[in-house]
mmCIF file with all atom_site columns, C-alpha atoms in Angstrom:
data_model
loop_
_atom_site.group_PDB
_atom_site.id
_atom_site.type_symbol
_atom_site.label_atom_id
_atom_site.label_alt_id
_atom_site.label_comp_id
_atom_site.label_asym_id
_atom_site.label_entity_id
_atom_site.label_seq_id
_atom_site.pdbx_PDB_ins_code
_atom_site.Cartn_x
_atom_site.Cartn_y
_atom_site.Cartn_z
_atom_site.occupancy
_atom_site.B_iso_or_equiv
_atom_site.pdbx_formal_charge
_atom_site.auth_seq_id
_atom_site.auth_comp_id
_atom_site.auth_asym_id
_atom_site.auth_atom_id
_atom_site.pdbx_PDB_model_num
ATOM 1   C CA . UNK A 1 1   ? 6.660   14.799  4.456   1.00 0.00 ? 4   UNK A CA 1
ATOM 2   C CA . UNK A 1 2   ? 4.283   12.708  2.926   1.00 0.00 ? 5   UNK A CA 1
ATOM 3   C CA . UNK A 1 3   ? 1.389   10.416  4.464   1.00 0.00 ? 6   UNK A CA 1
ATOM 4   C CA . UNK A 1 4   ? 2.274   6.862   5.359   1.00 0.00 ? 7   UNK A CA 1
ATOM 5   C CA . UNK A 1 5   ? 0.032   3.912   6.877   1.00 0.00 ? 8   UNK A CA 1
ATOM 6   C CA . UNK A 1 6   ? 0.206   0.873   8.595   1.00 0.00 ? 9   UNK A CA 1
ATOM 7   C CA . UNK A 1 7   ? -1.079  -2.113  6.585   1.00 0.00 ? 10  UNK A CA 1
ATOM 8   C CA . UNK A 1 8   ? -0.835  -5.714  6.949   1.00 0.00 ? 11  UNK A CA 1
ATOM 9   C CA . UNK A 1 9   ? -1.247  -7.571  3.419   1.00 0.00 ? 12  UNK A CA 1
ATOM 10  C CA . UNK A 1 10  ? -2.750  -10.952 3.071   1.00 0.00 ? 13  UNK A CA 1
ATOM 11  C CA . UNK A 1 11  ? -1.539  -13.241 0.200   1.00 0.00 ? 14  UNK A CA 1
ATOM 12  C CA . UNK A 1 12  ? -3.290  -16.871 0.884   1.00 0.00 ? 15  UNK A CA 1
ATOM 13  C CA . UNK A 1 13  ? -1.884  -18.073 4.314   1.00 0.00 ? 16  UNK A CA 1
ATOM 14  C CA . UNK A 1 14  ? 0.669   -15.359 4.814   1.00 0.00 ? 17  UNK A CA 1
ATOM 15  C CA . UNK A 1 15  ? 0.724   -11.672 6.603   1.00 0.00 ? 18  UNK A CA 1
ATOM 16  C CA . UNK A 1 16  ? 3.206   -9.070  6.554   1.00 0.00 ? 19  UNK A CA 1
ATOM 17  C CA . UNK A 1 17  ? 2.770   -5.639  8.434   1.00 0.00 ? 20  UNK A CA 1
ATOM 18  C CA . UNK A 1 18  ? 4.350   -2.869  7.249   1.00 0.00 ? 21  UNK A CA 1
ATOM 19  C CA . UNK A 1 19  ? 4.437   1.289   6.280   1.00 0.00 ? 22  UNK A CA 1
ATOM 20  C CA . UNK A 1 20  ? 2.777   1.804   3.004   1.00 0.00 ? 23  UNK A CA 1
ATOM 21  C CA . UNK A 1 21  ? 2.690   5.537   1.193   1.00 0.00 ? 24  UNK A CA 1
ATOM 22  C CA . UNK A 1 22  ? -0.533  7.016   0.428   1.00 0.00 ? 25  UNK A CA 1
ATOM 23  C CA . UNK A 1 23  ? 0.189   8.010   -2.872  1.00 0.00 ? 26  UNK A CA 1
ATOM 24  C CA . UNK A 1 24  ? -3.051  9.616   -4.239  1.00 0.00 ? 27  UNK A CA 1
ATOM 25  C CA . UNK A 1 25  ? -0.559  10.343  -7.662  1.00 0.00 ? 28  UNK A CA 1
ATOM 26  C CA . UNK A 1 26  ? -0.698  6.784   -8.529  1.00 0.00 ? 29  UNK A CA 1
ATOM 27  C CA . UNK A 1 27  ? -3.628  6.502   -10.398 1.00 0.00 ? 30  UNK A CA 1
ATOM 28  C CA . UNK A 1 28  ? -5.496  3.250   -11.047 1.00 0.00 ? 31  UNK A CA 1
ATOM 29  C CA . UNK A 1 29  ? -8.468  1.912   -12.470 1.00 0.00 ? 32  UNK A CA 1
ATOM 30  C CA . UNK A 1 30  ? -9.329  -0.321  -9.827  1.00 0.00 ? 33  UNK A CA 1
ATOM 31  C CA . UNK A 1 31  ? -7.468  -0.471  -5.863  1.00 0.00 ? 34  UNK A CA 1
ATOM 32  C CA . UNK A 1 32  ? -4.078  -1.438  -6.303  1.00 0.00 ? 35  UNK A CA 1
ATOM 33  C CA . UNK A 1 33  ? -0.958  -1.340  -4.898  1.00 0.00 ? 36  UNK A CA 1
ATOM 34  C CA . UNK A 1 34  ? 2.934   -1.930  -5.334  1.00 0.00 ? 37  UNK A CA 1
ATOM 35  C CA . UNK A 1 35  ? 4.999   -4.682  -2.959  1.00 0.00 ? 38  UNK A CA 1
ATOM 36  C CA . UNK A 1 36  ? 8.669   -3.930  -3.476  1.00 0.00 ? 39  UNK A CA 1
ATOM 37  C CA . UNK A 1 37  ? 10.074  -7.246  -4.612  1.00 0.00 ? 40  UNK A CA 1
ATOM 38  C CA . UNK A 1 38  ? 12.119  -7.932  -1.114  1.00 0.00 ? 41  UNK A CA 1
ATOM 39  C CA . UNK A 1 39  ? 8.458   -8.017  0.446   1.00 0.00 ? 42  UNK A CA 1
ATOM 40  C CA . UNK A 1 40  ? 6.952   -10.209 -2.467  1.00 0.00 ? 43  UNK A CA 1
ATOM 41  C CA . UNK A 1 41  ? 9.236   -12.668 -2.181  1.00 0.00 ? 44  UNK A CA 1
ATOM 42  C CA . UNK A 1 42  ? 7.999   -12.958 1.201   1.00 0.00 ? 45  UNK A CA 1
ATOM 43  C CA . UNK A 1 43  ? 4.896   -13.535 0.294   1.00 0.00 ? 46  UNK A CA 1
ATOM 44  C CA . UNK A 1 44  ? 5.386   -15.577 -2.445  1.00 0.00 ? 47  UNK A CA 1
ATOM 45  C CA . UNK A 1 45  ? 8.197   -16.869 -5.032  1.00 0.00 ? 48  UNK A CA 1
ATOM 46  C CA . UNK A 1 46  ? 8.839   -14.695 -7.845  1.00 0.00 ? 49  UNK A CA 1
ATOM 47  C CA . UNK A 1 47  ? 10.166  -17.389 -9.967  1.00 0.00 ? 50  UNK A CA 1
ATOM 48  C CA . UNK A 1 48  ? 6.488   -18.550 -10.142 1.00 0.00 ? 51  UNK A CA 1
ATOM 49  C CA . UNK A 1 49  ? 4.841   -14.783 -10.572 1.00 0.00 ? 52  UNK A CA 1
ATOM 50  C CA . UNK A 1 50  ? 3.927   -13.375 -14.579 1.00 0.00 ? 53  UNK A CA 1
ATOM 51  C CA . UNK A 1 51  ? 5.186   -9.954  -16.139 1.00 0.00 ? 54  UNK A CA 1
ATOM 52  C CA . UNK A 1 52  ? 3.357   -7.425  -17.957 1.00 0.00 ? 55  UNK A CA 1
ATOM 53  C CA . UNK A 1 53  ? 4.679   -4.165  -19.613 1.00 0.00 ? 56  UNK A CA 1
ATOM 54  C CA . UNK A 1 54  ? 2.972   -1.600  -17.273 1.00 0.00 ? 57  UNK A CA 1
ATOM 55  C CA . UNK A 1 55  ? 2.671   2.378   -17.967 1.00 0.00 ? 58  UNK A CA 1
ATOM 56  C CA . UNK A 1 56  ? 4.355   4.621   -15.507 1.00 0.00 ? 59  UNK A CA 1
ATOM 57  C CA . UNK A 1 57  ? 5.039   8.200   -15.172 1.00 0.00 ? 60  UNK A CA 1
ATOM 58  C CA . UNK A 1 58  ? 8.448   8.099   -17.474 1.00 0.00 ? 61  UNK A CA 1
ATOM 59  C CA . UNK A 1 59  ? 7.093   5.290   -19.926 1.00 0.00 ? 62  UNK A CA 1
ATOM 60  C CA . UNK A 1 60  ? 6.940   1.939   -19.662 1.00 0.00 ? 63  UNK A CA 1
ATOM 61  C CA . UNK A 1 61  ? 8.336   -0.625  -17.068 1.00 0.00 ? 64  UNK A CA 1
ATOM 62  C CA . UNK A 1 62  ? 8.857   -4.797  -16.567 1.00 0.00 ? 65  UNK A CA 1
ATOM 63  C CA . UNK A 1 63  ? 6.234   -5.275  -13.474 1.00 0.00 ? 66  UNK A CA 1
ATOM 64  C CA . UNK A 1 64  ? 5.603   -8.887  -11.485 1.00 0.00 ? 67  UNK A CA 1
ATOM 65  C CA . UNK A 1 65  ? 1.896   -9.123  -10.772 1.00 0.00 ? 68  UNK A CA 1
ATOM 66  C CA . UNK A 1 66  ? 1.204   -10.958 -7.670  1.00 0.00 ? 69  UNK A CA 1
ATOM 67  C CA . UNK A 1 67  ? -2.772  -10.856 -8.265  1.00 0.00 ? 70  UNK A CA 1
ATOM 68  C CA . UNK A 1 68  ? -5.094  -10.290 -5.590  1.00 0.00 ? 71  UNK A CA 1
ATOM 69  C CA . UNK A 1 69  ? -4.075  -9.570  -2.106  1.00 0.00 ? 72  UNK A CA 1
ATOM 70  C CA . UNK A 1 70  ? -6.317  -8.499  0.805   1.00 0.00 ? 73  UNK A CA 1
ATOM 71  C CA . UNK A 1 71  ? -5.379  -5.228  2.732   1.00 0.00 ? 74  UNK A CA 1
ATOM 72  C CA . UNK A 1 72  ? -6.215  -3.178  5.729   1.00 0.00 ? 75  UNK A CA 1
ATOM 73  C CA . UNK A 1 73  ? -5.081  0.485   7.260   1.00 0.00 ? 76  UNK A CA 1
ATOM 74  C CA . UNK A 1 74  ? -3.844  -0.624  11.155  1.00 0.00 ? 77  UNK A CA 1
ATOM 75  C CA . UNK A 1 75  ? -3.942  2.410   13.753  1.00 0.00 ? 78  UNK A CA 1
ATOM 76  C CA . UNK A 1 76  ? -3.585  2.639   17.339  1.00 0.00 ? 79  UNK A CA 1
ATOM 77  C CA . UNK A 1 77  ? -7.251  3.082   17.580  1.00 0.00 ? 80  UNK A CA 1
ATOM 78  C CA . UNK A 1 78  ? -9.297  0.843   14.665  1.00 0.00 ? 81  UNK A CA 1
ATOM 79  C CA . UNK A 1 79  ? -8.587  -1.089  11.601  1.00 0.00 ? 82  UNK A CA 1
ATOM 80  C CA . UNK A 1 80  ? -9.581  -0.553  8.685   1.00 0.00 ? 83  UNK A CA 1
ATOM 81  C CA . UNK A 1 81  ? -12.103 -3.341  6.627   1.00 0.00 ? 84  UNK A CA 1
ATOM 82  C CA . UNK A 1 82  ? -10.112 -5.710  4.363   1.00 0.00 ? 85  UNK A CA 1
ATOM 83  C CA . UNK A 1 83  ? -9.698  -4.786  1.237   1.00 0.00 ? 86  UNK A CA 1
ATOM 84  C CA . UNK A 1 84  ? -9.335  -6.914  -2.311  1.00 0.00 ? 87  UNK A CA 1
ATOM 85  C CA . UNK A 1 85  ? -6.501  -4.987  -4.331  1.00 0.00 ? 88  UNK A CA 1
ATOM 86  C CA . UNK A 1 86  ? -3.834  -6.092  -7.430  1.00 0.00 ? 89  UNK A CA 1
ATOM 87  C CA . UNK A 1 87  ? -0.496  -6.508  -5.956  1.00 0.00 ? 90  UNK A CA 1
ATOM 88  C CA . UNK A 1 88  ? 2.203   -5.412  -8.871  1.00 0.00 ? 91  UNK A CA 1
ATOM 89  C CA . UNK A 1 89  ? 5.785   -5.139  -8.167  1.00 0.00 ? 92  UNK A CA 1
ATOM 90  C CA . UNK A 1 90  ? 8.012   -3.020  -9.952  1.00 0.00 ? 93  UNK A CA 1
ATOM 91  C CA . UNK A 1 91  ? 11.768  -3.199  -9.603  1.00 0.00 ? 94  UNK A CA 1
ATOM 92  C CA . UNK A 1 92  ? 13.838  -0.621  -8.541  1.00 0.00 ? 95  UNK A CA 1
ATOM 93  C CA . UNK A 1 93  ? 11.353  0.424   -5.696  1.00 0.00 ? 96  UNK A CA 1
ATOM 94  C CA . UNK A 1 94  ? 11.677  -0.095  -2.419  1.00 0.00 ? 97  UNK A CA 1
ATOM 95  C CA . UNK A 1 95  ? 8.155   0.985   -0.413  1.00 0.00 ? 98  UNK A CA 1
ATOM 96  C CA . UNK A 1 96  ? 4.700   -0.218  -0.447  1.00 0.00 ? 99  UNK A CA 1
ATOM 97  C CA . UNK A 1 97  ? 2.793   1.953   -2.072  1.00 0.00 ? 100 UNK A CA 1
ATOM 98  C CA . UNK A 1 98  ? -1.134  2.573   -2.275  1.00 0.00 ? 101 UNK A CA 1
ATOM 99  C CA . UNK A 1 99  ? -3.293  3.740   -5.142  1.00 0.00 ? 102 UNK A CA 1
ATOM 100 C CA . UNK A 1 100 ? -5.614  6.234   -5.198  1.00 0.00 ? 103 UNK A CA 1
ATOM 101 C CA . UNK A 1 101 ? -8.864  3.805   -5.484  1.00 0.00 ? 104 UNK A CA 1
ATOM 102 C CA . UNK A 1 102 ? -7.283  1.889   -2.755  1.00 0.00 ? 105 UNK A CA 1
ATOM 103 C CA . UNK A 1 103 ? -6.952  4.752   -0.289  1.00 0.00 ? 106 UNK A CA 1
ATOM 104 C CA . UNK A 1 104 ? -10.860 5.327   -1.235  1.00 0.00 ? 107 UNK A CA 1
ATOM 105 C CA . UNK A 1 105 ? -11.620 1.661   -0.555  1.00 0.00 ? 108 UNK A CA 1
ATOM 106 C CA . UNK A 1 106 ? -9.987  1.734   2.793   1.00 0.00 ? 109 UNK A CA 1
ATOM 107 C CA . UNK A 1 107 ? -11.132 4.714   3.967   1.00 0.00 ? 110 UNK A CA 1
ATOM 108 C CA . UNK A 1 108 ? -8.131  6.990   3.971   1.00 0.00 ? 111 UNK A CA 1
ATOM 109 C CA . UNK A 1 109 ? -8.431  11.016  4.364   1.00 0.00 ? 112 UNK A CA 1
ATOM 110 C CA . UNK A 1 110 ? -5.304  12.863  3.254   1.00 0.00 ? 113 UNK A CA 1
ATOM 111 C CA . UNK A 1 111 ? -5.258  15.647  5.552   1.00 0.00 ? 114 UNK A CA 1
ATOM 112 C CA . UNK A 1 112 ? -2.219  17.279  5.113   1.00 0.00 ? 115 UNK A CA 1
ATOM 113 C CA . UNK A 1 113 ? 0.306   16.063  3.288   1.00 0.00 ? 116 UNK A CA 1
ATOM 114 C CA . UNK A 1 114 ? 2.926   18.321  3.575   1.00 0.00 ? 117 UNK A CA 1
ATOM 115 C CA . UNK A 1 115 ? 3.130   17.517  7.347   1.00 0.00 ? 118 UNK A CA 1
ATOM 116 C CA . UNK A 1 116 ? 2.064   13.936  7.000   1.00 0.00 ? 119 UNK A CA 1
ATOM 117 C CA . UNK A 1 117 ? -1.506  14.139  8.569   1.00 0.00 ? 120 UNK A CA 1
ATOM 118 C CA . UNK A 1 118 ? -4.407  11.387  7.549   1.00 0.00 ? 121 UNK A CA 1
ATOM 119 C CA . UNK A 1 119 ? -7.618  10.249  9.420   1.00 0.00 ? 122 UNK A CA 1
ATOM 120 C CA . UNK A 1 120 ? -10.099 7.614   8.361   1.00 0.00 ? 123 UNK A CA 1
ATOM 121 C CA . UNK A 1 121 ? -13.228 8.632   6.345   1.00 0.00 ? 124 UNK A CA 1
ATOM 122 C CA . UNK A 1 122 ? -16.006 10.112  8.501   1.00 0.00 ? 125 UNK A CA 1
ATOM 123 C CA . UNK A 1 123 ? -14.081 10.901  11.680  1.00 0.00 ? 126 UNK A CA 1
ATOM 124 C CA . UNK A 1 124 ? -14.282 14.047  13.040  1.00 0.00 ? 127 UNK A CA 1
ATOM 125 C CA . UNK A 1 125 ? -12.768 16.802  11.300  1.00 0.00 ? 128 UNK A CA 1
ATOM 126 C CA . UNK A 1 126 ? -11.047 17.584  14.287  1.00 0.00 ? 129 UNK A CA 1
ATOM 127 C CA . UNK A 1 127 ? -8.981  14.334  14.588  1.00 0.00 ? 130 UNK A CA 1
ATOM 128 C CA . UNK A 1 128 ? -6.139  14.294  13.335  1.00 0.00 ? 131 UNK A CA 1
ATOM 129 C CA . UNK A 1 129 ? -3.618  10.755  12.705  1.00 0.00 ? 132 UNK A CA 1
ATOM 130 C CA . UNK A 1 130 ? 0.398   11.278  12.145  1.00 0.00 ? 133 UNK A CA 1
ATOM 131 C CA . UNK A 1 131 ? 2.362   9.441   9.420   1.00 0.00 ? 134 UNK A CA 1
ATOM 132 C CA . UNK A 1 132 ? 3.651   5.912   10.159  1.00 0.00 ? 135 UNK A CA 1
ATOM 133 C CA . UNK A 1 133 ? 7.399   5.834   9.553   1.00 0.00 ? 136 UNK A CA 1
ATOM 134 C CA . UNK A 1 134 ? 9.271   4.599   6.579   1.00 0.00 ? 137 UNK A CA 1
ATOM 135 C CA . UNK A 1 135 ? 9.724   1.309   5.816   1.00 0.00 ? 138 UNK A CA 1
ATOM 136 C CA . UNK A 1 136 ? 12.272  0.588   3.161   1.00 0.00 ? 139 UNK A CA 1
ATOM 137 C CA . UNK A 1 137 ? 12.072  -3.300  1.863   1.00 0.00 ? 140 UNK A CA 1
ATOM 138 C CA . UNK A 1 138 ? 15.246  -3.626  -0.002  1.00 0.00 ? 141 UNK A CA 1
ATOM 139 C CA . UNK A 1 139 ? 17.402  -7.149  -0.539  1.00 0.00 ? 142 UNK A CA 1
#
């Protein structure tokens, strides 16, 4: 299993909620995170949005960048503060994901990942969240 969120993501006047992966193996040099393009368009038109060659895992890739978007963790219990991040999307995939200096900047404690447990920085050892579920954007 691996740890998913709830976030809403703010770009200008508009809000979407939605599962986002906590992917501390997508490294960044400053909080970021990728908007699958049926959730960008949402927020804003692509027609409209600049591309930049962007490294990846196998290479190199095509990527949108959206700019800055605000962001918070939503649980039953709290909210996280909102956070300023670079919103990139890269075609192809298909769920929100979160960087590993974005999961610092909001706060988020991988617990166990294998059975999809988190809790937000500084809460008791002892307490324990459970994964949101998946949320596929795809058009």
């Amino acid at each position: 299993m691996v740890v998913r969120v709830k976030v809403e993501v703010r770009y200008g006047d508009k809000t979407v909620e939605t599962a986002a992966v906590a992917n501390s193996g997508y490294e960044t040099e400053t909080s970021e995170l990728h908007l699958p393009l049926a959730l960008a368009r949402r927020l804003v038109p692509l027609h409209v949005l600049p591309g930049e060659s962007y490294k990846v895992v196998s290479g190199s890739t095509h990527v949108y960048v959206l700019g800055e978007v605000l962001v918070r963790v939503i649980a039953e219990d709290r909210c996280s503060d909102w956070v300023r991040a670079r919103a990139v999307s890269v075609p192809g995939e298909h769920e929100v994901l979160l960087s590993d200096k974005l999961l610092d900047a909001l706060g988020i404690e991988i617990v166990r990942a294998g059975l999809g447990y988190w809790r937000f920085s500084g809460e008791s050892p002892e307490r324990v969240r459970r994964s949101a579920e998946a949320q596929f954007w795809v058009e």
